[in-house]
Every structure is written in C-alpha cells, then in structure tokens.
PDB file of C-alpha atoms in Angstrom:
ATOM      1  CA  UNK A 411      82.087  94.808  69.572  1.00  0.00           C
ATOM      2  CA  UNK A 412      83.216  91.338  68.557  1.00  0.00           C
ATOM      3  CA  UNK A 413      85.031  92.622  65.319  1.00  0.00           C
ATOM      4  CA  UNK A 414      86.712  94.765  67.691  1.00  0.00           C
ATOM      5  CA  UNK A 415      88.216  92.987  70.108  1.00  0.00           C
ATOM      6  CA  UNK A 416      89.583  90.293  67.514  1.00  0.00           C
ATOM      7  CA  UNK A 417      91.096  93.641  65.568  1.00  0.00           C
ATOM      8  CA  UNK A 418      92.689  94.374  68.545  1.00  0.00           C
ATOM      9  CA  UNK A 419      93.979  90.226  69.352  1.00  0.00           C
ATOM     10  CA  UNK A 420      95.288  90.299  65.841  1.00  0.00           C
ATOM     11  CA  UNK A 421      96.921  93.952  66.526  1.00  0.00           C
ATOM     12  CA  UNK A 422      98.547  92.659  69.346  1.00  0.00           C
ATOM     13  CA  UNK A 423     100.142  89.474  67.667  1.00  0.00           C
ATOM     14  CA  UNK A 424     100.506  90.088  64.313  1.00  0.00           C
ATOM     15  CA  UNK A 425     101.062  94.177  64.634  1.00  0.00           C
ATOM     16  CA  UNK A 426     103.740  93.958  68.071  1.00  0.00           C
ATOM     17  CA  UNK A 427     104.399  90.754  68.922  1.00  0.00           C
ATOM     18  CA  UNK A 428     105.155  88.993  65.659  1.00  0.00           C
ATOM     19  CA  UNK A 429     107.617  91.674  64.482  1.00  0.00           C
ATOM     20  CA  UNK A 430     108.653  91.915  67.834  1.00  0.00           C
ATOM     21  CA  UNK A 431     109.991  88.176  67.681  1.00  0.00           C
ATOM     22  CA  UNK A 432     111.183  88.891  64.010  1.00  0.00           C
ATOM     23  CA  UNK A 433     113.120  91.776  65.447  1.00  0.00           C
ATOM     24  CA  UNK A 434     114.599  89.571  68.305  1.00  0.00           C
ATOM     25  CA  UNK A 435     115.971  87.156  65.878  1.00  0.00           C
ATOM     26  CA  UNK A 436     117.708  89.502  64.026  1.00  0.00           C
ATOM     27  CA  UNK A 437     119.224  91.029  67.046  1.00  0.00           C
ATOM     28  CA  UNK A 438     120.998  87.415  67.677  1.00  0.00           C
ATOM     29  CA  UNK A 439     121.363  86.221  64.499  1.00  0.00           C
ATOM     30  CA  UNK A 440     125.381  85.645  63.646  1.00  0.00           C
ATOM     31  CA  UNK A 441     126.418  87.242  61.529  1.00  0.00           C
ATOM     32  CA  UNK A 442     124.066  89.738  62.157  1.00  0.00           C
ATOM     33  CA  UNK A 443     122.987  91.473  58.831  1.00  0.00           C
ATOM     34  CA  UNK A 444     122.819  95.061  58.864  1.00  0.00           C
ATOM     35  CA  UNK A 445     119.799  95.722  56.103  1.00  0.00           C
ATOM     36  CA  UNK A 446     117.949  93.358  58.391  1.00  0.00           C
ATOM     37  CA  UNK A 447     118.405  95.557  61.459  1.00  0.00           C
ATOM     38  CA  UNK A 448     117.799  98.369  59.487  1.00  0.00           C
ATOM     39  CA  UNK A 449     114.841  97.291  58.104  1.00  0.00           C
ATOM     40  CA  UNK A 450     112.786  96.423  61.817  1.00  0.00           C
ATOM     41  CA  UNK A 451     114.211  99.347  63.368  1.00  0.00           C
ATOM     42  CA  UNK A 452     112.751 101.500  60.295  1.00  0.00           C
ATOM     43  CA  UNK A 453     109.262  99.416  61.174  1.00  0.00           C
ATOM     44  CA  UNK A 454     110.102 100.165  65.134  1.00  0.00           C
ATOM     45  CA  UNK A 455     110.302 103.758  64.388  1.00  0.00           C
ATOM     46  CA  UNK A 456     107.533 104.037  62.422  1.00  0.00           C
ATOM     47  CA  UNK A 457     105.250 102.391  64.927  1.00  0.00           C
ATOM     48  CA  UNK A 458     106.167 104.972  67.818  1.00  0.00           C
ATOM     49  CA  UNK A 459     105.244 107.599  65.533  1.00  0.00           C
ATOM     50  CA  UNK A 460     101.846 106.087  64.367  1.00  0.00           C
ATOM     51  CA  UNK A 461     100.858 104.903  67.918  1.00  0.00           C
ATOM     52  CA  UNK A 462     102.246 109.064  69.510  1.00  0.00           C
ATOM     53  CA  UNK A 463      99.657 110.393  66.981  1.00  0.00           C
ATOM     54  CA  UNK A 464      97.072 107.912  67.554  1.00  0.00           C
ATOM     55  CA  UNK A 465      97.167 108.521  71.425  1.00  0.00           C
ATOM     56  CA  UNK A 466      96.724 112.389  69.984  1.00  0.00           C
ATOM     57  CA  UNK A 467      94.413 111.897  67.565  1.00  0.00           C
ATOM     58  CA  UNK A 468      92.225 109.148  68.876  1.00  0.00           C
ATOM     59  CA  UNK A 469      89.059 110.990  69.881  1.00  0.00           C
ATOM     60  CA  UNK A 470      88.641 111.735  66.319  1.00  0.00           C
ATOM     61  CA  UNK A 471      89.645 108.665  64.765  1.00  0.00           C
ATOM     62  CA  UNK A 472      88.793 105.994  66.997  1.00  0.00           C
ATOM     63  CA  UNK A 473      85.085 105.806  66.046  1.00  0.00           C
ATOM     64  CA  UNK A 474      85.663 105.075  62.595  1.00  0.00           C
ATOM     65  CA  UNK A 475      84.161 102.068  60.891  1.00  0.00           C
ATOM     66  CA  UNK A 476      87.023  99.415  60.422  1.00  0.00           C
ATOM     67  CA  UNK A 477      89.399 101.265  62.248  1.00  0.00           C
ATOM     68  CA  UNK A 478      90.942  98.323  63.989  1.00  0.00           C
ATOM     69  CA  UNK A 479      91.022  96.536  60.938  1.00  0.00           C
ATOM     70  CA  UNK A 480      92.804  99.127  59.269  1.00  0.00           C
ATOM     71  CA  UNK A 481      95.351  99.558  61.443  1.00  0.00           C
ATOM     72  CA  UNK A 482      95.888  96.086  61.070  1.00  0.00           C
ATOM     73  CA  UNK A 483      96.642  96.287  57.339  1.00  0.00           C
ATOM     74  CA  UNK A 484      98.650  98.695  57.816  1.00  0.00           C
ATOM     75  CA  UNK A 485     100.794  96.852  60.707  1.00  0.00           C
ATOM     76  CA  UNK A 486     100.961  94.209  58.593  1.00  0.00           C
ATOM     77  CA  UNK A 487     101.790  95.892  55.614  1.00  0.00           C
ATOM     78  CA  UNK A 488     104.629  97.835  57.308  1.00  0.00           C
ATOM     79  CA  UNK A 489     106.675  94.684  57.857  1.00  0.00           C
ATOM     80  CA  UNK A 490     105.537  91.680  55.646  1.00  0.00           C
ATOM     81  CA  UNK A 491     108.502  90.505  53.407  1.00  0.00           C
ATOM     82  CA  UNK A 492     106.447  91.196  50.110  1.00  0.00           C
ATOM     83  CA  UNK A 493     105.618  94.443  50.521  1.00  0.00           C
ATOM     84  CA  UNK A 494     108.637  95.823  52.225  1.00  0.00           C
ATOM     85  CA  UNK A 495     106.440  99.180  53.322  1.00  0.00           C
ATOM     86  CA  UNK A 496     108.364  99.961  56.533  1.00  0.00           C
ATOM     87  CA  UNK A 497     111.587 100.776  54.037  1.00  0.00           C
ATOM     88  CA  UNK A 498     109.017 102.617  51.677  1.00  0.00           C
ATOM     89  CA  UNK A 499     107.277 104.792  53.703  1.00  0.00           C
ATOM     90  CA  UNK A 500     110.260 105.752  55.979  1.00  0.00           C
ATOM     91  CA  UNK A 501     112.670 106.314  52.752  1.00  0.00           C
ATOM     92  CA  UNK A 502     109.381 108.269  51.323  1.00  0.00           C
ATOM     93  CA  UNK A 503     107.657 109.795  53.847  1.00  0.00           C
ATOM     94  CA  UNK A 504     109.129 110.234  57.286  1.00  0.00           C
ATOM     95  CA  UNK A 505     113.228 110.574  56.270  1.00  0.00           C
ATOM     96  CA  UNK A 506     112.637 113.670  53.637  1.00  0.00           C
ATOM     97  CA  UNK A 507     110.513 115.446  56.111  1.00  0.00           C
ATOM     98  CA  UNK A 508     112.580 114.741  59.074  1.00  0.00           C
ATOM     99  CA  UNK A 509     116.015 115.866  57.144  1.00  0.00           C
ATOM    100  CA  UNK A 510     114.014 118.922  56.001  1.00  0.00           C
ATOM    101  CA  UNK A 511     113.122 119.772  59.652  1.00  0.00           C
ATOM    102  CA  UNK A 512     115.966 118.129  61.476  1.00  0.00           C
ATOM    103  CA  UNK A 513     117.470 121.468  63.292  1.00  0.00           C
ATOM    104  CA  UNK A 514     114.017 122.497  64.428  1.00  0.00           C
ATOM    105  CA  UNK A 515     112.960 118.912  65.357  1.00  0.00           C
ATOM    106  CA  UNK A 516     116.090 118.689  67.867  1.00  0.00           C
ATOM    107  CA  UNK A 517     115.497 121.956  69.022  1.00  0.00           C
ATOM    108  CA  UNK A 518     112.009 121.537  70.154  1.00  0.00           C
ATOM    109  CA  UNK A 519     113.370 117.912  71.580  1.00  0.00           C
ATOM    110  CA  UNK A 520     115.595 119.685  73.849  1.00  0.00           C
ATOM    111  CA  UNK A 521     113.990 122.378  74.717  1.00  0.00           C
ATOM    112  CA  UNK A 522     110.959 119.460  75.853  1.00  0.00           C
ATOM    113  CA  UNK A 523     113.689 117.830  77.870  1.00  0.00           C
ATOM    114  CA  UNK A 524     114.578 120.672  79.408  1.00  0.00           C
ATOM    115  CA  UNK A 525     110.894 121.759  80.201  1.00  0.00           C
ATOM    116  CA  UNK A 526     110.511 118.315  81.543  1.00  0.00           C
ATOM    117  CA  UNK A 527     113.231 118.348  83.659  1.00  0.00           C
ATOM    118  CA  UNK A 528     112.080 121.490  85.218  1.00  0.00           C
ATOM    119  CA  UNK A 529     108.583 120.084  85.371  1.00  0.00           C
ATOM    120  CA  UNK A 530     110.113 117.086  87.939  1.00  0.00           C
ATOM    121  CA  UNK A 531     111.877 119.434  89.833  1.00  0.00           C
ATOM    122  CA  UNK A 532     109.039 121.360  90.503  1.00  0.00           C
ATOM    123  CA  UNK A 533     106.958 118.154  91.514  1.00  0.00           C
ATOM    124  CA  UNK A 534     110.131 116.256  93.091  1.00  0.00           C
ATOM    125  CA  UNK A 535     110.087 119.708  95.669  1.00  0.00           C
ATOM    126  CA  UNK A 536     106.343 120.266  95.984  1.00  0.00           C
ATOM    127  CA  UNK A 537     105.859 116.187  97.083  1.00  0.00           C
ATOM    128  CA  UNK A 538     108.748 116.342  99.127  1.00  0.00           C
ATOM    129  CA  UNK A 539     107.057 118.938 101.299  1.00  0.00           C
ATOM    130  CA  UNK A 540     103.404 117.476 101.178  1.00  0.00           C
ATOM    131  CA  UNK A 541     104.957 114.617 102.496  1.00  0.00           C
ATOM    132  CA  UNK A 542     106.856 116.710 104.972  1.00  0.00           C
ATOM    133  CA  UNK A 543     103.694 118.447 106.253  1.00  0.00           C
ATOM    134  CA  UNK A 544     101.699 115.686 106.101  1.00  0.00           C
ATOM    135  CA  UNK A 545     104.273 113.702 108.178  1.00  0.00           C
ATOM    136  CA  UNK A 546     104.525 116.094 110.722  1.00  0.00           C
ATOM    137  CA  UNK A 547     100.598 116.312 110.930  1.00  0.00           C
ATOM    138  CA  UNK A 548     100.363 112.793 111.570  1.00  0.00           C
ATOM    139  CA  UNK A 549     103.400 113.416 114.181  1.00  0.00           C
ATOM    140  CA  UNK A 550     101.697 116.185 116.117  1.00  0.00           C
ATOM    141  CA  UNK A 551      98.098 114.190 115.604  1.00  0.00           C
ATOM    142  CA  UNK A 552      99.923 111.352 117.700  1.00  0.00           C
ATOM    143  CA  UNK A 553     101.403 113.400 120.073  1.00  0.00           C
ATOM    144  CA  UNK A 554      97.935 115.222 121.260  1.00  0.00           C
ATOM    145  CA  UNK A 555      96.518 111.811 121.402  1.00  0.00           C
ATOM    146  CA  UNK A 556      99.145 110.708 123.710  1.00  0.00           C
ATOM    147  CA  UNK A 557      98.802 113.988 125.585  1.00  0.00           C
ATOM    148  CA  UNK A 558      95.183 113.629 125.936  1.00  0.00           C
ATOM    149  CA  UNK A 559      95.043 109.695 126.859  1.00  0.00           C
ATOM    150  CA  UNK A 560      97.738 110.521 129.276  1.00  0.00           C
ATOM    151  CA  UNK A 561      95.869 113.445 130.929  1.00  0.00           C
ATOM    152  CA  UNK A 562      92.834 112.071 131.959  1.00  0.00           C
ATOM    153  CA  UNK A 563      92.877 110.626 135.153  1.00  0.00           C
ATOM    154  CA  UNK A 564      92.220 106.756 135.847  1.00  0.00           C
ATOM    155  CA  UNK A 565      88.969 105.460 136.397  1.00  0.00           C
ATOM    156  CA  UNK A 566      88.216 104.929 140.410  1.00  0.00           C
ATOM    157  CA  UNK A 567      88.623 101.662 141.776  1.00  0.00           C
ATOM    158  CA  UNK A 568      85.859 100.142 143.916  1.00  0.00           C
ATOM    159  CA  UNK A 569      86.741  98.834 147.572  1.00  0.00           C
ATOM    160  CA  UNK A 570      85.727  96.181 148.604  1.00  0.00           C
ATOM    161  CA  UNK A 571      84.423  96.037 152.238  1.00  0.00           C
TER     162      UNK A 571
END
C-alpha cells in the first residue's frame, strides 16, 4: 500500500511533471532548437498512447507486483538524457507501425469523429427535451399549487361580542 502510493508520488513528479517543466523550457527557450522539441513531443506522444492503453488494459494489469514501479522506469527511461528512449522507441516501435497503418489509422479517426459528433447530437436533443419536460412539469406543478392554495376558502374569523 505504502510502495504504492510513493510509485504513484514519484509517477506524478518524475513521470509528468518533471518532463512537463523540461518540455516548458524548451517551448521558450531562444533560439528554440528543433531536435529538442522533437524529442519531448516524441516522449508527449508516447505517454498518451501508454496511459489510452493503460486506462484499457488496467483491469488486467493493474494488480501486478511492481507495477507502479515499473511504470516508473519506464517514464523515466522514456526521457532521461542518457538513455534517449522516447527517440528509440518512437523511431522503432510506434513510427514504422503507424506509417504502415497510416490510411486506416485516419480512417477509423474520422469515422470516430464523426460517430462522436452524432453521438452529441443525439444527447445535445434528448437533454434539451428532458429539460423541456421537466421544466414544464415543475411549471404546471406550480400552477396546481397556486390553483389549489387559491381555491380553498379562508379560514372564519371569530367575532368578538
């Protein structure tokens, strides 16, 4: 439990914010230099696809021993100076098998964009007339309350003799 939550302190400063700061300073750096840039948004990329497939895949890989700590490494790996593995395993890996599959990798992109976009639509119309109904519920709720307190006749008074 312990081991755990200091995996996941150290993955959080040494895996995002760390390169994230790294990153930042080559942004502003002037002259900027262009391998530089290259180089973090290689590790960038490579970090949104590890992180998509670990939100997939985490009900099977979660539970592992050292998991956390593994990750780690291999944050840590991906951008530290000596190893240079962001440039390795994106030049390696990830670019051949994207350039392979690049038509049918946009294609499913936009056809997901385009099922998306239809997906709000359909939930942009169906809250826009919940809210509709329900507002007119609440309307016509109101209203017979009014009606009701309005109808029924005042309490007598008492004389006084």
């Amino acid at each position: 439990m312990l081991g755990d939550l200091l995996a996941r302190f150290l993955l959080m400063i040494f895996g995002y914010a760390y390169p994230a700061f790294q990153c930042y300073e080559a942004v502003v750096k002037s002259p900027v230099q262009v391998e530089e840039l290259r180089y973090w948004c290689q590790f960038w990329i490579i970090v949104a696809i590890l992180t998509t497939v670990e939100r997939i895949t985490d009900a099977f890989v979660g539970w592992f021993p050292m998991y956390g700590e593994f990750k780690l490494a291999l944050f840590i790996y991906l951008w530290h100076p000596n190893t240079l593995g962001s440039g390795y395993v994106f030049n390696t890996l990830l670019r051949p098998l994207v350039d392979k599959n690049d038509k049918d990798i946009e294609k499913m992109l936009l056809d997901l964009r385009a099922k998306a976009w239809e997906l709000a639509i359909f939930y942009w119309n169906n809250c826009t007339e919940l809210s509709q109904s329900a507002l007119l519920r609440v309307v016509n709720y109101i209203a017979s309350q009014r009606q009701t307190l309005g109808s029924t006749p005042a309490p007598p008074s008492k004389k006084q003799t």
